[in-house]
Short mmCIF file of C-alpha atoms in Angstrom, two decimals:
data_model
loop_
_atom_site.label_atom_id
_atom_site.label_comp_id
_atom_site.label_asym_id
_atom_site.label_seq_id
_atom_site.Cartn_x
_atom_site.Cartn_y
_atom_site.Cartn_z
CA MET J 1 1.74 30.87 6.30
CA ASN J 2 4.66 31.28 2.81
CA LEU J 3 4.00 28.19 0.43
CA ALA J 4 7.08 29.94 -0.86
CA ASP J 5 9.59 28.86 2.44
CA TYR J 6 8.02 25.08 1.76
CA GLN J 7 10.35 22.98 -0.47
CA GLY J 8 10.97 18.97 -0.66
CA ILE J 9 8.64 16.20 -1.00
CA TRP J 10 8.98 13.66 2.06
CA VAL J 11 7.72 10.42 3.09
CA TYR J 12 8.00 8.70 6.12
CA ILE J 13 9.58 5.73 6.97
CA GLU J 14 7.76 3.08 8.17
CA VAL J 15 10.51 0.59 9.79
CA LYS J 16 9.05 -2.70 11.18
CA ASP J 17 11.62 -6.28 12.94
CA GLY J 18 14.19 -3.33 12.45
CA LYS J 19 13.18 -3.33 8.51
CA VAL J 20 11.84 -0.74 6.31
CA ALA J 21 8.32 -0.91 5.19
CA PRO J 22 7.11 -2.29 2.34
CA VAL J 23 4.90 1.36 1.57
CA SER J 24 7.75 3.23 2.82
CA LEU J 25 8.99 2.21 0.32
CA GLU J 26 6.58 2.31 -2.51
CA LEU J 27 5.35 5.75 -1.86
CA LEU J 28 9.43 6.66 -2.38
CA GLY J 29 9.09 5.24 -6.21
CA ALA J 30 5.56 7.71 -6.14
CA GLY J 31 7.72 10.39 -4.06
CA ARG J 32 10.61 10.21 -6.66
CA LYS J 33 7.78 11.13 -9.94
CA LEU J 34 6.77 13.79 -8.00
CA ALA J 35 10.24 15.47 -6.24
CA ASP J 36 11.44 15.41 -10.57
CA LYS J 37 8.35 16.92 -11.17
CA ARG J 38 8.58 19.82 -9.29
CA GLY J 39 12.60 19.80 -9.38
CA THR J 40 13.23 19.46 -5.65
CA GLU J 41 14.59 16.70 -3.52
CA LEU J 42 12.83 13.36 -2.04
CA GLY J 43 13.40 13.18 1.66
CA GLY J 44 13.56 10.59 4.27
CA VAL J 45 12.72 10.80 7.45
CA LEU J 46 13.76 8.22 9.90
CA ILE J 47 12.32 8.50 13.39
CA GLY J 48 13.52 4.64 15.82
CA SER J 49 16.33 2.64 17.57
CA GLY J 50 19.15 2.06 16.03
CA ILE J 51 18.05 3.19 12.54
CA LYS J 52 20.48 4.66 10.96
CA GLU J 53 22.73 1.68 8.65
CA LEU J 54 18.64 2.43 6.79
CA ALA J 55 19.88 5.10 5.08
CA PRO J 56 21.63 3.84 2.02
CA THR J 57 18.43 1.78 1.24
CA LEU J 58 16.33 4.48 0.64
CA PHE J 59 19.42 5.66 -0.88
CA ALA J 60 19.04 3.16 -3.13
CA TYR J 61 15.35 3.71 -3.83
CA GLY J 62 15.49 7.14 -4.10
CA ALA J 63 16.11 9.85 -1.85
CA ASP J 64 18.10 12.74 -2.12
CA VAL J 65 17.60 12.94 1.58
CA VAL J 66 17.15 10.73 4.73
CA TYR J 67 16.26 12.92 8.28
CA VAL J 68 17.70 10.47 11.44
CA TYR J 69 16.15 10.55 14.61
CA ASP J 70 17.84 7.98 16.20
CA ASP J 71 17.27 7.19 20.34
CA PRO J 72 16.26 4.27 22.17
CA ILE J 73 13.67 6.21 23.69
CA PHE J 74 11.96 5.65 19.95
CA ALA J 75 12.75 1.61 20.46
CA HIS J 76 8.66 0.86 20.23
CA TYR J 77 6.35 3.10 18.35
CA ARG J 78 4.06 5.54 21.25
CA THR J 79 1.79 8.11 19.24
CA GLU J 80 3.78 10.90 21.27
CA PRO J 81 7.68 10.99 20.78
CA TYR J 82 7.11 9.91 17.30
CA MET J 83 4.89 13.08 16.92
CA ARG J 84 7.10 15.09 18.58
CA ALA J 85 10.49 14.63 16.86
CA LEU J 86 8.43 14.49 13.13
CA LEU J 87 7.31 17.87 14.33
CA HIS J 88 10.14 19.08 14.69
CA CYS J 89 11.46 18.05 11.71
CA CYS J 90 8.52 19.73 10.00
CA GLN J 91 9.15 22.74 11.87
CA LYS J 92 12.73 23.34 11.00
CA TYR J 93 13.09 22.28 7.63
CA LYS J 94 9.25 23.05 6.40
CA PRO J 95 8.04 19.94 3.75
CA GLU J 96 6.22 20.72 0.96
CA VAL J 97 4.57 17.35 0.57
CA LEU J 98 4.59 14.63 3.54
CA LEU J 99 3.37 11.77 2.62
CA TYR J 100 2.84 8.67 4.60
CA GLY J 101 1.95 4.54 4.14
CA ALA J 102 -1.49 3.44 5.52
CA THR J 103 -0.80 1.56 7.61
CA PRO J 104 -2.15 1.86 11.47
CA THR J 105 1.05 3.03 11.74
CA GLY J 106 1.10 5.31 9.69
CA LYS J 107 -2.27 6.48 10.33
CA ASP J 108 -2.42 6.47 13.37
CA LEU J 109 0.69 9.20 13.18
CA ALA J 110 -0.76 11.57 10.45
CA SER J 111 -3.42 11.99 12.21
CA ALA J 112 -1.85 13.26 15.01
CA ILE J 113 0.28 15.19 13.23
CA ALA J 114 -2.97 17.09 10.92
CA THR J 115 -4.05 18.27 15.15
CA ASP J 116 -0.50 20.00 15.38
CA LEU J 117 0.56 21.15 12.41
CA PRO J 118 -1.61 24.21 10.37
CA THR J 119 -3.03 22.47 7.53
CA GLY J 120 -5.01 19.10 6.00
CA LEU J 121 -5.37 15.21 5.92
CA THR J 122 -6.58 12.86 2.70
CA ALA J 123 -6.79 9.66 3.25
CA ASP J 124 -6.16 6.96 1.47
CA THR J 125 -5.53 8.34 -1.70
CA THR J 126 -4.98 6.10 -4.31
CA ILE J 127 -3.81 7.35 -6.70
CA LEU J 128 -1.52 10.97 -6.53
CA ASP J 129 0.33 14.08 -8.83
CA ILE J 130 1.58 16.74 -8.48
CA GLU J 131 1.31 20.71 -10.66
CA GLU J 132 3.93 21.57 -11.63
CA ASP J 133 4.39 25.32 -11.45
CA THR J 134 2.55 25.42 -8.56
CA GLY J 135 3.55 21.94 -6.22
CA LEU J 136 -0.34 21.75 -5.86
CA LEU J 137 -0.40 18.46 -4.85
CA LEU J 138 -3.53 16.35 -6.74
CA ALA J 139 -4.75 13.41 -4.04
CA SER J 140 -7.74 11.34 -6.11
CA ARG J 141 -9.22 8.79 -3.73
CA PRO J 142 -12.55 7.11 -3.78
CA ALA J 143 -15.35 9.06 -2.41
CA PHE J 144 -19.50 8.18 -2.01
CA GLY J 145 -18.98 5.13 -1.38
CA GLY J 146 -16.30 4.19 -3.95
CA ASN J 147 -18.66 5.95 -6.82
CA ILE J 148 -16.63 8.96 -7.53
CA MET J 149 -13.19 9.52 -7.52
CA ALA J 150 -12.60 12.10 -5.64
CA THR J 151 -9.27 14.95 -6.22
CA ILE J 152 -8.36 16.47 -3.21
CA LEU J 153 -6.78 19.85 -2.62
CA CYS J 154 -4.62 21.67 0.27
CA LYS J 155 -4.62 25.10 -1.20
CA LYS J 156 -3.77 27.53 1.51
CA TYR J 157 -1.46 25.15 3.83
CA ARG J 158 1.25 23.32 3.78
CA PRO J 159 2.82 20.77 4.07
CA GLN J 160 0.69 19.29 1.83
CA MET J 161 -0.33 15.07 3.70
CA ALA J 162 -2.24 12.34 2.56
CA THR J 163 -1.70 8.87 3.17
CA VAL J 164 -1.30 5.59 0.76
CA ARG J 165 -3.07 2.59 1.29
CA PRO J 166 0.36 -0.49 0.36
CA LYS J 167 0.78 -2.09 -2.83
CA VAL J 168 -1.23 0.54 -4.39
CA MET J 169 2.16 1.57 -6.14
CA LYS J 170 5.78 1.02 -7.21
CA ALA J 171 9.12 1.28 -5.36
CA LEU J 172 11.95 1.84 -7.56
CA PRO J 173 14.15 -0.55 -8.71
CA PRO J 174 16.60 -0.77 -6.24
CA ASP J 175 20.61 1.25 -7.37
CA PRO J 176 23.46 0.25 -4.55
CA THR J 177 25.00 3.33 -6.25
CA ARG J 178 23.06 5.17 -5.34
CA THR J 179 23.73 8.43 -2.32
CA GLY J 180 22.23 11.13 -0.36
CA ARG J 181 22.48 12.92 2.79
CA ILE J 182 21.80 12.01 5.64
CA VAL J 183 20.50 14.52 8.33
CA GLU J 184 20.72 13.58 11.68
CA GLU J 185 18.39 14.78 14.35
CA ARG J 186 17.93 15.49 18.18
CA ILE J 187 15.07 16.57 20.63
CA GLU J 188 14.84 16.44 24.37
CA LEU J 189 12.36 14.03 25.03
CA ARG J 190 12.59 12.30 28.65
CA GLU J 191 10.85 8.71 28.91
CA GLU J 192 8.94 9.92 32.35
CA GLU J 193 7.40 12.65 30.86
CA MET J 194 6.10 10.28 27.96
CA ARG J 195 1.68 9.39 28.67
CA THR J 196 2.15 5.72 27.29
CA LYS J 197 4.47 3.44 28.55
CA VAL J 198 5.30 0.17 26.25
CA LEU J 199 5.15 -2.59 28.60
CA GLU J 200 5.92 -5.62 26.79
CA VAL J 201 5.28 -7.01 23.04
CA VAL J 202 2.96 -10.03 22.35
CA ARG J 203 3.35 -11.41 19.44
CA GLN J 204 0.56 -13.75 18.36
CA THR J 205 0.04 -15.73 15.43
CA VAL J 206 -2.89 -16.24 13.71
CA LYS J 207 -3.88 -18.53 10.58
CA LYS J 208 -4.87 -15.98 7.15
CA ALA J 209 -4.88 -16.23 4.23
CA ARG J 210 -2.13 -13.78 2.91
CA ILE J 211 -4.42 -12.53 -0.14
CA ASP J 212 -1.39 -9.68 -0.72
CA GLU J 213 1.11 -11.65 -1.19
CA ALA J 214 -0.20 -14.79 -3.71
CA ASP J 215 0.78 -14.31 -6.85
CA ILE J 216 -2.90 -15.92 -8.29
CA VAL J 217 -5.90 -14.70 -6.35
CA VAL J 218 -9.36 -16.26 -7.96
CA ALA J 219 -12.07 -13.39 -5.59
CA GLY J 220 -15.78 -13.95 -6.60
CA GLY J 221 -18.70 -11.10 -6.21
CA LYS J 222 -22.55 -11.25 -5.98
CA GLY J 223 -23.04 -13.20 -9.66
CA MET J 224 -21.12 -16.57 -7.65
CA GLY J 225 -25.81 -16.66 -7.05
CA SER J 226 -25.23 -17.83 -3.73
CA LYS J 227 -22.73 -19.13 -0.78
CA GLU J 228 -22.74 -22.56 -2.22
CA GLY J 229 -22.43 -21.55 -5.72
CA PHE J 230 -18.94 -20.16 -4.63
CA GLN J 231 -17.85 -22.80 -3.74
CA LEU J 232 -16.76 -22.54 -7.16
CA ILE J 233 -14.02 -20.06 -6.41
CA HIS J 234 -11.94 -21.82 -3.19
CA GLU J 235 -12.70 -24.99 -6.16
CA LEU J 236 -10.92 -22.73 -8.65
CA ALA J 237 -8.13 -21.09 -6.30
CA ASP J 238 -7.15 -23.87 -5.05
CA VAL J 239 -6.88 -26.11 -8.67
CA LEU J 240 -4.09 -22.99 -9.18
CA GLY J 241 -2.52 -23.30 -5.79
CA ALA J 242 -4.82 -19.61 -5.54
CA ALA J 243 -5.71 -17.37 -2.32
CA VAL J 244 -8.72 -16.54 -2.58
CA GLY J 245 -10.40 -13.21 -2.54
CA ALA J 246 -14.06 -12.02 -2.35
CA SER J 247 -16.48 -8.12 -3.54
CA ARG J 248 -17.53 -6.57 -0.06
CA ASP J 249 -20.85 -7.60 -0.71
CA VAL J 250 -19.63 -11.13 -0.77
CA VAL J 251 -18.28 -10.25 2.24
CA GLU J 252 -21.17 -8.01 3.69
CA ALA J 253 -22.98 -11.70 2.41
CA GLY J 254 -21.41 -13.63 4.82
CA TRP J 255 -20.49 -16.17 2.28
CA ILE J 256 -16.55 -15.34 3.27
CA ASP J 257 -14.88 -13.27 5.71
CA HIS J 258 -14.01 -9.64 5.61
CA HIS J 259 -9.56 -10.43 4.93
CA HIS J 260 -10.90 -12.34 1.75
CA GLN J 261 -12.24 -8.47 0.55
CA VAL J 262 -10.38 -6.76 -2.23
CA GLY J 263 -10.88 -2.95 -2.06
CA GLN J 264 -10.71 0.41 -0.80
CA THR J 265 -12.32 -1.88 2.20
CA GLY J 266 -10.62 -4.35 2.95
CA VAL J 267 -7.42 -5.52 0.87
CA THR J 268 -4.39 -4.65 -1.61
CA VAL J 269 -3.15 -6.52 -4.34
CA THR J 270 -0.63 -6.73 -6.63
CA PRO J 271 -0.18 -10.17 -7.58
CA LYS J 272 1.15 -12.05 -11.34
CA ILE J 273 -2.80 -12.96 -12.56
CA TYR J 274 -6.03 -11.67 -10.60
CA PHE J 275 -9.58 -13.49 -11.42
CA ALA J 276 -12.88 -10.86 -10.95
CA ILE J 277 -15.01 -13.71 -11.52
CA GLY J 278 -18.86 -12.53 -10.51
CA ILE J 279 -18.01 -9.26 -10.34
CA SER J 280 -19.35 -6.20 -11.27
CA GLY J 281 -17.22 -3.73 -11.04
CA ALA J 282 -17.56 -0.83 -8.63
CA ILE J 283 -14.74 2.10 -8.10
CA GLN J 284 -14.28 0.69 -4.91
CA HIS J 285 -12.81 -2.80 -5.88
CA ILE J 286 -11.10 -1.59 -9.03
CA VAL J 287 -8.27 0.16 -6.57
CA GLY J 288 -7.81 -3.00 -4.49
CA MET J 289 -6.71 -4.68 -7.41
CA GLN J 290 -6.31 -2.61 -10.71
CA ASN J 291 -2.20 -2.69 -10.82
CA SER J 292 -1.67 -6.20 -11.16
CA GLU J 293 -0.37 -7.18 -13.43
CA LEU J 294 -2.77 -9.47 -15.58
CA ILE J 295 -6.26 -9.93 -14.96
CA ILE J 296 -8.79 -12.09 -16.39
CA ALA J 297 -12.99 -10.74 -15.76
CA ILE J 298 -15.59 -13.27 -16.28
CA ASN J 299 -19.66 -11.91 -16.21
CA LYS J 300 -22.76 -12.14 -18.16
CA ASP J 301 -23.53 -8.30 -18.05
CA LEU J 302 -21.51 -7.57 -21.12
CA ASN J 303 -21.65 -3.34 -19.80
CA ALA J 304 -20.11 -4.41 -16.77
CA PRO J 305 -17.57 -1.93 -15.88
CA ILE J 306 -15.27 -4.76 -15.20
CA PHE J 307 -14.70 -5.63 -18.19
CA GLN J 308 -12.69 -1.67 -18.81
CA SER J 309 -10.08 -2.72 -16.01
CA CYS J 310 -9.10 -6.56 -17.90
CA HIS J 311 -7.23 -8.08 -19.41
CA TYR J 312 -8.97 -9.89 -20.84
CA GLY J 313 -12.96 -10.26 -20.88
CA ILE J 314 -15.01 -13.61 -21.66
CA VAL J 315 -19.21 -12.42 -20.85
CA GLY J 316 -21.17 -15.30 -19.87
CA ASP J 317 -22.91 -17.17 -16.25
CA ALA J 318 -19.66 -17.73 -13.91
CA LEU J 319 -21.69 -20.97 -13.34
CA GLU J 320 -21.57 -22.59 -15.58
CA ILE J 321 -17.58 -20.57 -16.96
CA VAL J 322 -15.39 -21.93 -13.98
CA PRO J 323 -16.86 -25.82 -13.88
CA LEU J 324 -15.15 -25.84 -17.63
CA LEU J 325 -12.23 -23.58 -16.29
CA ILE J 326 -11.82 -26.33 -13.16
CA LYS J 327 -11.88 -29.73 -15.16
CA ARG J 328 -9.10 -27.89 -17.81
CA PHE J 329 -7.04 -26.65 -15.53
CA LYS J 330 -7.26 -30.18 -13.82
CA GLU J 331 -5.52 -31.80 -17.42
CA GLU J 332 -3.21 -29.49 -17.55
CA ILE J 333 -1.98 -28.13 -14.88
CA PRO J 334 -0.09 -31.79 -14.83
CA LYS J 335 1.68 -32.25 -17.80
CA LEU J 336 3.09 -28.76 -17.92
CA LYS J 337 4.21 -29.63 -14.17
CA ALA J 338 5.47 -33.42 -15.72
CA SER J 339 7.03 -30.90 -18.71
CA ALA J 340 9.02 -29.34 -16.40
CA ASP J 341 10.33 -30.67 -14.03
CA ALA J 342 11.09 -33.41 -17.33
CA LYS J 343 13.34 -30.10 -18.96
CA GLU J 344 15.01 -29.81 -15.53
CA GLU J 345 16.43 -32.77 -15.73
CA ILE J 346 17.56 -32.98 -18.70
CA ARG J 347 19.43 -29.66 -17.93
CA HIS J 348 21.20 -30.86 -14.75
CA ALA J 349 21.83 -33.92 -17.76
#
């Protein structure tokens, strides 16, 4: 393998319900930085049916070139046809780096590609960098149960591939004036050759807390002492109109359901305000909330790692501090709302 033949940073563009998935826009932001550092192009690979019209969106978010496979056979995601299209593109244009979102689709496709291309795959990456001179991708992720950060390299093979969790990277502000190249590709695929068929798409509505979309998250850990003590987290969240998050220990203890878990094995969140209450601050938790705009930590251990990752810290017993916060917020929030309403009335007068 001649590594010099491989050039360009690529992002597999995931499409859901006719729109580009947010994680793909986030990866274009990360890919733009890598491409600029290497002095190369940033490409996006679009596979689907009726998806060519999405290319301008990708240019606006940083792409220089978009490779398009537009065919009815790609109407629904299936591993085999998507894998064959992406393999065709990789073998023809030889990217240096290929990034995927760590979604069910992205993980499935990335692992399938890794079995056919002579290369490896770093899963659930949280930090991406690249060596300017060698083009070596530095893909870092928590390892050994979240106790260390490991940087994984693929020195001898290309493309270098990694999956990245949603909300870890940040999308660039869109620039509608940006343009780029569209490269339309085709691959001969026949429906009768496909081993899987999509018979019906059934959408089931399940009521779950979407903590990854909340502006405020109040998260609690084992420092709350018990399931009963953890109810203070719910009370504070109710007062603030916030979503409830939790550490892995709390979920494993059965105090709250898994879809509230924040961290490497849970959900990644980026709220405007994140309360980490009674949470020690293990790496696997930190990677799930470190991009929050404002992090407020409460812990009675002065040396807790969480204080190295927060903007404001309160040292003390959460079981004493949280009731005081609830009481004060109940007093102040109505005043703030009344003041805001008064200003709005004056503005419209």
